[in-house]
XYZ file of C-alpha atoms in Angstrom:
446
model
C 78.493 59.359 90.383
C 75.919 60.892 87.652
C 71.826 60.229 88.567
C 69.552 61.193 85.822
C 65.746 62.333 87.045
C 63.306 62.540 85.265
C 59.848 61.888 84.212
C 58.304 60.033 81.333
C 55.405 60.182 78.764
C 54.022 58.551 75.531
C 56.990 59.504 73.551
C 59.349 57.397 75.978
C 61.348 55.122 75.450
C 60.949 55.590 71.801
C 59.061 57.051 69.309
C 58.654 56.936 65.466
C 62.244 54.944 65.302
C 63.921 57.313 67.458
C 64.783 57.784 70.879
C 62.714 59.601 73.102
C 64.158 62.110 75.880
C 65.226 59.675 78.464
C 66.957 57.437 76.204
C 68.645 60.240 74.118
C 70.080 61.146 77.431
C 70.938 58.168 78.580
C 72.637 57.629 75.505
C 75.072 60.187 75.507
C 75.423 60.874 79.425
C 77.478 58.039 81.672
C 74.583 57.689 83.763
C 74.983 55.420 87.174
C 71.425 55.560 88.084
C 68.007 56.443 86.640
C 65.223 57.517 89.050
C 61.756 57.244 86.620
C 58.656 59.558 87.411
C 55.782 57.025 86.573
C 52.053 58.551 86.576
C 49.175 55.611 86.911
C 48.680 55.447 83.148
C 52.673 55.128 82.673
C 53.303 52.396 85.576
C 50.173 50.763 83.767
C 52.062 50.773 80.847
C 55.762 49.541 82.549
C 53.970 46.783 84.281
C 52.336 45.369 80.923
C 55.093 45.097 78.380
C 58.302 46.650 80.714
C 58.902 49.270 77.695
C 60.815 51.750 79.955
C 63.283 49.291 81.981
C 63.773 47.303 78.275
C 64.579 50.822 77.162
C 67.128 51.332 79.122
C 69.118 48.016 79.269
C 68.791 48.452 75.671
C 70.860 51.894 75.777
C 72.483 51.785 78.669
C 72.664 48.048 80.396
C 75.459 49.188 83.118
C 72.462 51.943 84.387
C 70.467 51.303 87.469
C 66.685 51.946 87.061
C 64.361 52.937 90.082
C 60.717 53.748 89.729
C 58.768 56.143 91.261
C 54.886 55.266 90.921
C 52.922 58.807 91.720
C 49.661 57.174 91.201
C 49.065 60.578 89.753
C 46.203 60.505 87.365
C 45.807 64.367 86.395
C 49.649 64.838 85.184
C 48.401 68.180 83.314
C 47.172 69.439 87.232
C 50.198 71.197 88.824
C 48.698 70.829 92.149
C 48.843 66.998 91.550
C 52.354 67.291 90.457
C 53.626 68.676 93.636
C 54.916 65.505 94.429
C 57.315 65.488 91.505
C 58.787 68.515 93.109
C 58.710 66.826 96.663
C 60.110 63.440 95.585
C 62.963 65.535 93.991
C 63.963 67.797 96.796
C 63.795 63.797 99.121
C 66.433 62.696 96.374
C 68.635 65.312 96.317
C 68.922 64.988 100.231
C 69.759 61.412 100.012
C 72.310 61.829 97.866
C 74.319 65.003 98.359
C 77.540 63.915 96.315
C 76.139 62.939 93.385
C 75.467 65.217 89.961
C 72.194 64.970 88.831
C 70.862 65.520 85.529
C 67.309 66.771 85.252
C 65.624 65.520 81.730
C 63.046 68.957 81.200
C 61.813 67.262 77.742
C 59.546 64.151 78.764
C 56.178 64.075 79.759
C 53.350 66.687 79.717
C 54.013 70.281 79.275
C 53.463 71.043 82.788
C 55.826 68.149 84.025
C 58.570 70.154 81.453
C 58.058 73.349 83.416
C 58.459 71.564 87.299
C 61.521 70.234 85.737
C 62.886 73.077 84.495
C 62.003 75.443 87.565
C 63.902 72.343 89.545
C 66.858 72.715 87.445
C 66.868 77.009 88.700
C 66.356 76.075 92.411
C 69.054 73.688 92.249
C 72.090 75.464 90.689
C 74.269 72.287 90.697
C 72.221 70.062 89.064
C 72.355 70.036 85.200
C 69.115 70.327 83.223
C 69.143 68.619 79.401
C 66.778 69.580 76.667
C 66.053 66.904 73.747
C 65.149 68.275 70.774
C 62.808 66.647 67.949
C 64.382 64.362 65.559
C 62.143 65.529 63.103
C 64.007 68.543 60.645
C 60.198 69.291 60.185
C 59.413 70.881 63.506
C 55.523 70.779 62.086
C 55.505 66.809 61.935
C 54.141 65.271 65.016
C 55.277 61.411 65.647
C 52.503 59.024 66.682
C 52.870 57.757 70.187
C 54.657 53.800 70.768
C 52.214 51.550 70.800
C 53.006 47.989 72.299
C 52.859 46.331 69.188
C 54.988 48.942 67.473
C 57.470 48.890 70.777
C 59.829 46.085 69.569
C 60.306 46.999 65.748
C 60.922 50.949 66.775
C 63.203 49.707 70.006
C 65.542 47.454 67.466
C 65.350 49.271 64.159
C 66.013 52.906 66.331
C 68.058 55.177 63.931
C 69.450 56.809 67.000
C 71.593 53.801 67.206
C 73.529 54.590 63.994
C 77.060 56.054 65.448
C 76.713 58.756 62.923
C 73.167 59.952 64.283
C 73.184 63.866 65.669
C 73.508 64.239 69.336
C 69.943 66.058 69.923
C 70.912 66.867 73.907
C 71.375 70.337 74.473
C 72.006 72.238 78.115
C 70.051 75.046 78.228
C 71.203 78.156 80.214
C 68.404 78.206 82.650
C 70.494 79.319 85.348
C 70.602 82.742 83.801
C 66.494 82.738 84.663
C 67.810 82.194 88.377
C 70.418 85.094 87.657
C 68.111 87.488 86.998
C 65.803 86.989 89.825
C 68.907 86.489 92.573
C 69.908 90.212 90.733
C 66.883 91.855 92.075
C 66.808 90.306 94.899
C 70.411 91.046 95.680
C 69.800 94.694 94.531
C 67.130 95.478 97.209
C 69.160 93.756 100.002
C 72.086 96.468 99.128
C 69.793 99.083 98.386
C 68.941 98.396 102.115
C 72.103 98.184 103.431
C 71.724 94.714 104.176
C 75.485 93.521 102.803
C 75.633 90.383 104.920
C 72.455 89.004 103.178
C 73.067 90.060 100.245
C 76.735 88.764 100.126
C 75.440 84.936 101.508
C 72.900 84.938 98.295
C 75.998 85.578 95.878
C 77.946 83.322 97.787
C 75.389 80.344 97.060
C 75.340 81.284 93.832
C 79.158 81.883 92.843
C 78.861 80.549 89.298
C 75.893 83.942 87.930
C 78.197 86.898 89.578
C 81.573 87.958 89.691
C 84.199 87.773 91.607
C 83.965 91.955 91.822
C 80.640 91.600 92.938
C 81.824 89.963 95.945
C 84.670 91.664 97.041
C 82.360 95.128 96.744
C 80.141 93.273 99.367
C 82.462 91.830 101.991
C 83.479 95.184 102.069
C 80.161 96.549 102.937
C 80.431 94.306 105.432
C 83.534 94.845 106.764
C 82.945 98.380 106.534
C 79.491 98.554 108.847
C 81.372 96.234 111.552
C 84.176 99.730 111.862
C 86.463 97.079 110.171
C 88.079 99.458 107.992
C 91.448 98.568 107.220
C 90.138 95.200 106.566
C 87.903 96.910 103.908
C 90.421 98.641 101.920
C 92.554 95.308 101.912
C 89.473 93.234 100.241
C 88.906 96.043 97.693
C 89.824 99.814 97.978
C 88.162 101.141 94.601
C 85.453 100.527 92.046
C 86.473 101.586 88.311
C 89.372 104.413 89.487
C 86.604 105.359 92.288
C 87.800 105.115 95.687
C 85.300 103.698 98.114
C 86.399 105.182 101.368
C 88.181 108.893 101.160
C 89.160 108.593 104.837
C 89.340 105.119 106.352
C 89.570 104.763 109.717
C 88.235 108.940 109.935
C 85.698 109.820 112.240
C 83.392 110.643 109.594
C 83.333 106.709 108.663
C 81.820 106.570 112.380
C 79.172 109.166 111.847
C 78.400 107.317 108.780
C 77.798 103.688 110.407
C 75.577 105.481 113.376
C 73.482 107.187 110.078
C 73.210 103.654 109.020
C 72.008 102.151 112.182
C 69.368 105.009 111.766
C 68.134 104.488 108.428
C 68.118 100.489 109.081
C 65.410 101.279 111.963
C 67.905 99.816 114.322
C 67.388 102.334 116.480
C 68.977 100.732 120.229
C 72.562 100.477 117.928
C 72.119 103.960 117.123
C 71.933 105.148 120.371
C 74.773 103.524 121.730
C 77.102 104.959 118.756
C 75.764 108.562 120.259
C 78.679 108.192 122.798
C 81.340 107.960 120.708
C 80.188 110.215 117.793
C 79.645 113.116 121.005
C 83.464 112.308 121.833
C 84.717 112.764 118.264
C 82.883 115.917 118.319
C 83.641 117.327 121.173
C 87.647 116.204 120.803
C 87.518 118.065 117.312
C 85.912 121.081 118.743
C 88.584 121.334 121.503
C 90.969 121.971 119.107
C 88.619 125.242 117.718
C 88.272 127.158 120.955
C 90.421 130.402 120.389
C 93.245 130.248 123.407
C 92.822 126.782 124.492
C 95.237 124.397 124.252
C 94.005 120.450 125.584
C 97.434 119.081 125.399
C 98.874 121.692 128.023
C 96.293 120.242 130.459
C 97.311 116.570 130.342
C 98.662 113.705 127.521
C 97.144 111.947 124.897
C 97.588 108.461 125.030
C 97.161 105.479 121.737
C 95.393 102.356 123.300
C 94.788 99.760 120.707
C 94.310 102.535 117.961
C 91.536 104.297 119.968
C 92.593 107.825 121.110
C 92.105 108.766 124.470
C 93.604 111.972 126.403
C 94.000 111.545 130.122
C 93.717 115.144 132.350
C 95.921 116.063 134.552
C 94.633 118.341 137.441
C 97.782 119.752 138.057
C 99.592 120.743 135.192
C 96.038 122.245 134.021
C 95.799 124.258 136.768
C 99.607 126.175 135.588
C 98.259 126.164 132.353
C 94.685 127.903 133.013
C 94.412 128.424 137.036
C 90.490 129.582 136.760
C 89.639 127.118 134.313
C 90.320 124.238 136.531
C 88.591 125.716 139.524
C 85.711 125.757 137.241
C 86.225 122.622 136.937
C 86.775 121.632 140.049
C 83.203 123.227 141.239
C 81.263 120.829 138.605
C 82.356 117.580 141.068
C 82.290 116.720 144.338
C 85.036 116.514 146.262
C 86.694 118.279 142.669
C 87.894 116.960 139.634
C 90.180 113.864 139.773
C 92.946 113.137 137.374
C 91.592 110.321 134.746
C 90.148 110.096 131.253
C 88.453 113.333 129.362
C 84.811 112.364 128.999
C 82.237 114.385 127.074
C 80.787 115.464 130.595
C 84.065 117.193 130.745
C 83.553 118.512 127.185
C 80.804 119.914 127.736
C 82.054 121.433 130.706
C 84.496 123.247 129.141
C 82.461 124.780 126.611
C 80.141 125.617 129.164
C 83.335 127.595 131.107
C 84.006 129.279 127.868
C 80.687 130.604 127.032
C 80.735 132.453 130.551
C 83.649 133.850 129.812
C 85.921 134.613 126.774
C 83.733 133.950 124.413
C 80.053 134.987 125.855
C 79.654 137.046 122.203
C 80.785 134.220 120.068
C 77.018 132.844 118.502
C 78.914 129.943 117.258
C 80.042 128.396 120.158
C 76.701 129.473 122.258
C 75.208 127.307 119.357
C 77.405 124.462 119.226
C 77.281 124.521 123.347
C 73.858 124.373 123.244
C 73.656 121.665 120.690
C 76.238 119.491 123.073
C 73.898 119.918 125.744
C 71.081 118.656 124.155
C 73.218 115.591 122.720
C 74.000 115.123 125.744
C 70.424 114.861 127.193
C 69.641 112.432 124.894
C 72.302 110.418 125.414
C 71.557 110.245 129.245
C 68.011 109.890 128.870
C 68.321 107.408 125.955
C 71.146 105.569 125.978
C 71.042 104.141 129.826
C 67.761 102.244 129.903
C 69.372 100.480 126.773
C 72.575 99.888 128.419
C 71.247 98.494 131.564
C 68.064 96.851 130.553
C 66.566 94.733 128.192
C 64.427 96.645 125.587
C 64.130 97.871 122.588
C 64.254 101.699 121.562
C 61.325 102.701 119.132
C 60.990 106.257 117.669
C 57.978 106.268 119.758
C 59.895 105.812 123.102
C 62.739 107.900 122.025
C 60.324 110.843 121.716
C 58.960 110.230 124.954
C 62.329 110.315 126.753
C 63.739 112.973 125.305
C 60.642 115.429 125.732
C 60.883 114.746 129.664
C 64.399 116.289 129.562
C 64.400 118.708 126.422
C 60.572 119.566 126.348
C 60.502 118.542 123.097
C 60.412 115.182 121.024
C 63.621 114.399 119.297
C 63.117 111.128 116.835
C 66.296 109.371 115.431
C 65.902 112.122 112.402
C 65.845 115.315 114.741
C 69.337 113.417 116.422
C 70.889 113.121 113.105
C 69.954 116.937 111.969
C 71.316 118.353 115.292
C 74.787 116.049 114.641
C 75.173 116.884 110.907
C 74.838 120.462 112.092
C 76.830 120.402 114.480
C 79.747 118.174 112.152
C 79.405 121.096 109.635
C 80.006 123.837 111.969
C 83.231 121.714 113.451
C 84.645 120.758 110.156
C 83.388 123.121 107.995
C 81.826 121.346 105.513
C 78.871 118.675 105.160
C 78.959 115.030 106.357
C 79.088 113.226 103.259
C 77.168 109.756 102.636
C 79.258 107.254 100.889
C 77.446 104.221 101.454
C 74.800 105.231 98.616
C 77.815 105.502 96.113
C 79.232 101.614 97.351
C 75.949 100.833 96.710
C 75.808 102.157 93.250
C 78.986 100.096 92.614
C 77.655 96.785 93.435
C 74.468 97.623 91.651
C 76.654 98.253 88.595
C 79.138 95.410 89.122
C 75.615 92.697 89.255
C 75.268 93.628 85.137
C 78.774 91.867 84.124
C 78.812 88.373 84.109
C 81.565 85.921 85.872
C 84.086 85.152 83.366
């Protein structure tokens, strides 16, 4: 089914022996039903002499006319013609299935614009443009009068067969594009993917296909869905998107998103695990130590997690584990290596073999305040109902540390701490993805 909308001035049905907008339309569209915009001057004129419904059986007799009297006197007041707007929005909810047509060359100019800003919030319905029969663009054609109506209506030259088809479809979803663009553009610029990807999936016809997959694997990505990721789309124009999926640096990187997004209770939470890759990595840098002769490291569902073994670290490193031993009551049990553990470890080390080493006094230290914050910060949000501000976080942490640490002093002590580990600097990818979807918005869907 095919509805045509539109509205309707002087020049309607027809005017100096030709048709006017509707009727051109009607004309060359298989229309099933015509809703008519009438202002008070134009139902005036329909209940006199019936010029628009004689119109149409004229052109198109198998075409079901409806009328919708405004009562609008002001048509050139775009306050007043609000209700165009509103009676088309009522239509298109009625009648979901069908394709409408939107006619944006009948009545006054500001009727055309409505029309045509109808025909951009509504991507699926079509919007046709009539142009003037006149080759002289100069000429204006005097309005139908009623005495004029029936000569023009049955001597129209638009009924020859070999008359020009004056309906054109004007591209005036690009105009939508290009506003959608920057709005998609500031969504990724702010990491928001999952907005940003529901706008271009409402709108599949202005981007491509590339455009897209680059965003469902933002999303993918900030949800620790790697592997998913890579399978939707790995690289951007020979650029790869993700050096290490899966890596723990991916990790860091969705904890430093949290952070920048001002979502700071989801940062907080992430501290746990970010501590754990640290402190698992930094095991493996502590000159004469050797984790795996003090337990096994076990794979559960792709997460890695070492279990100790109180025993067979105590052959291994006798004092060490009566360290140990002395940090819990009752001693330490046989179980899962937590960062408490961690922690305690590098403390054992900096009191003994390596009391001169300022690198691992400093990256002890740093662990302990982590580790502060985490206890300080993370358990009201694990236990409780709130929200974590920058403002509370400071306020917590200086009770324990002294000092205010915000979300940015966190991040500094972590990205120090990463570079001292691994030797280089945490890199930020997500500003390069973004980058490629920006880029990827400027080609058009094929």
């Amino acid at each position: 089914m095919q509805y045509l909308f539109t509205p309707v001035g002087n020049t309607d049905p027809v005017r100096d022996y030709h048709d006017g907008g509707m009727l051109h339309i009607l004309r060359h569209y298989k229309i099933d039903k015509v809703f008519i915009f009438l202002t008070a001057d134009m139902e005036e004129k329909e209940e006199q002499w019936h010029c628009y419904s004689l119109g149409v059986k004229k052109v198109a007799p198998q075409c079901e006319i409806e009328f919708i009297k405004s009562g609008i006197t002001e048509p050139q007041n775009y306050e007043k013609l609000l209700y165009l707007q509103e009676k088309f929005d009522e239509l298109f909810e009625q009648f979901p299935d069908v394709k409408w047509i939107l006619n944006i060359s009948s009545g006054t100019p500001q009727m055309k614009t409505i029309m045509s800003f109808l025909s951009v919030d509504y991507p699926s319905c079509m919007a046709v443009q009539v142009s003037n029969p006149h080759v002289d663009r100069d000429k204006v054609a005097g309005h139908c009068e009623k005495k004029e109506y029936v000569e023009m209506l049955e001597c129209n030259e638009d009924d020859d067969p070999s008359s020009p088809n004056r309906c054109t479809e004007p591209p005036l979803l690009m105009i939508r594009r290009h506003g959608l663009r920057l709005q998609i553009e500031s969504l990724v610029r702010n990491y928001e993917y999952g907005g940003a990807l529901q706008l271009v999936e409402q709108n599949r016809r202005l981007f491509s296909d590339t455009t897209e997959r680059l965003l469902r694997h933002g999303v993918c990505r900030t949800m620790l869905n790697w592997r998913e990721a890579n399978k939707i789309i790995s690289d951007y124009e020979g650029n790869i998107l993700m050096q290490s999926p899966s890596d723990f640096s991916e990790y860091f990187q969705v904890m430093e998103l949290r952070q920048r997004k001002g979502q700071l209770s989801e940062f907080i939470v992430k501290l746990s695990p970010v501590l754990m890759g640290l402190g698992f990595k930094y095991l493996e840098c502590i000159k004469g130590f050797d984790l795996l002769q003090c337990g096994r490291e076990l794979n559960r569902n792709g997460e890695r997690v070492f279990r100790w073994e109180c025993n067979k670290a105590r052959k291994y490193k006798p004092e060490l584990q009566d360290y140990l031993d002395k940090k819990y009551p009752g001693g330490m049990k046989d179980g899962p290596l937590y960062f408490q553990t961690i922690m305690a470890l590098c403390e054992y080390y900096k009191a003994t073999t390596l009391k001169s080493d300022a690198l691992h006094n400093e990256i002890t230290t740093a662990f302990s305040k982590l580790r502060t914050v985490e206890e300080t910060a993370r358990n009201p949000i694990a236990h409780n109902i709130c929200n974590m501000t920058e403002a509370r976080l400071e306020e917590e942490t200086k009770k324990q540390l002294l000092e205010p640490l915000n979300s940015a002093g966190i991040l500094r002590i972590l990205r120090k701490v990463y570079k001292d580990i691994y030797k280089k600097n945490m890199a930020w990818t997500y500003d390069g993805l973004n980058d490629c979807i920006v880029e990827s918005l400027q080609t058009f869907p094929m």
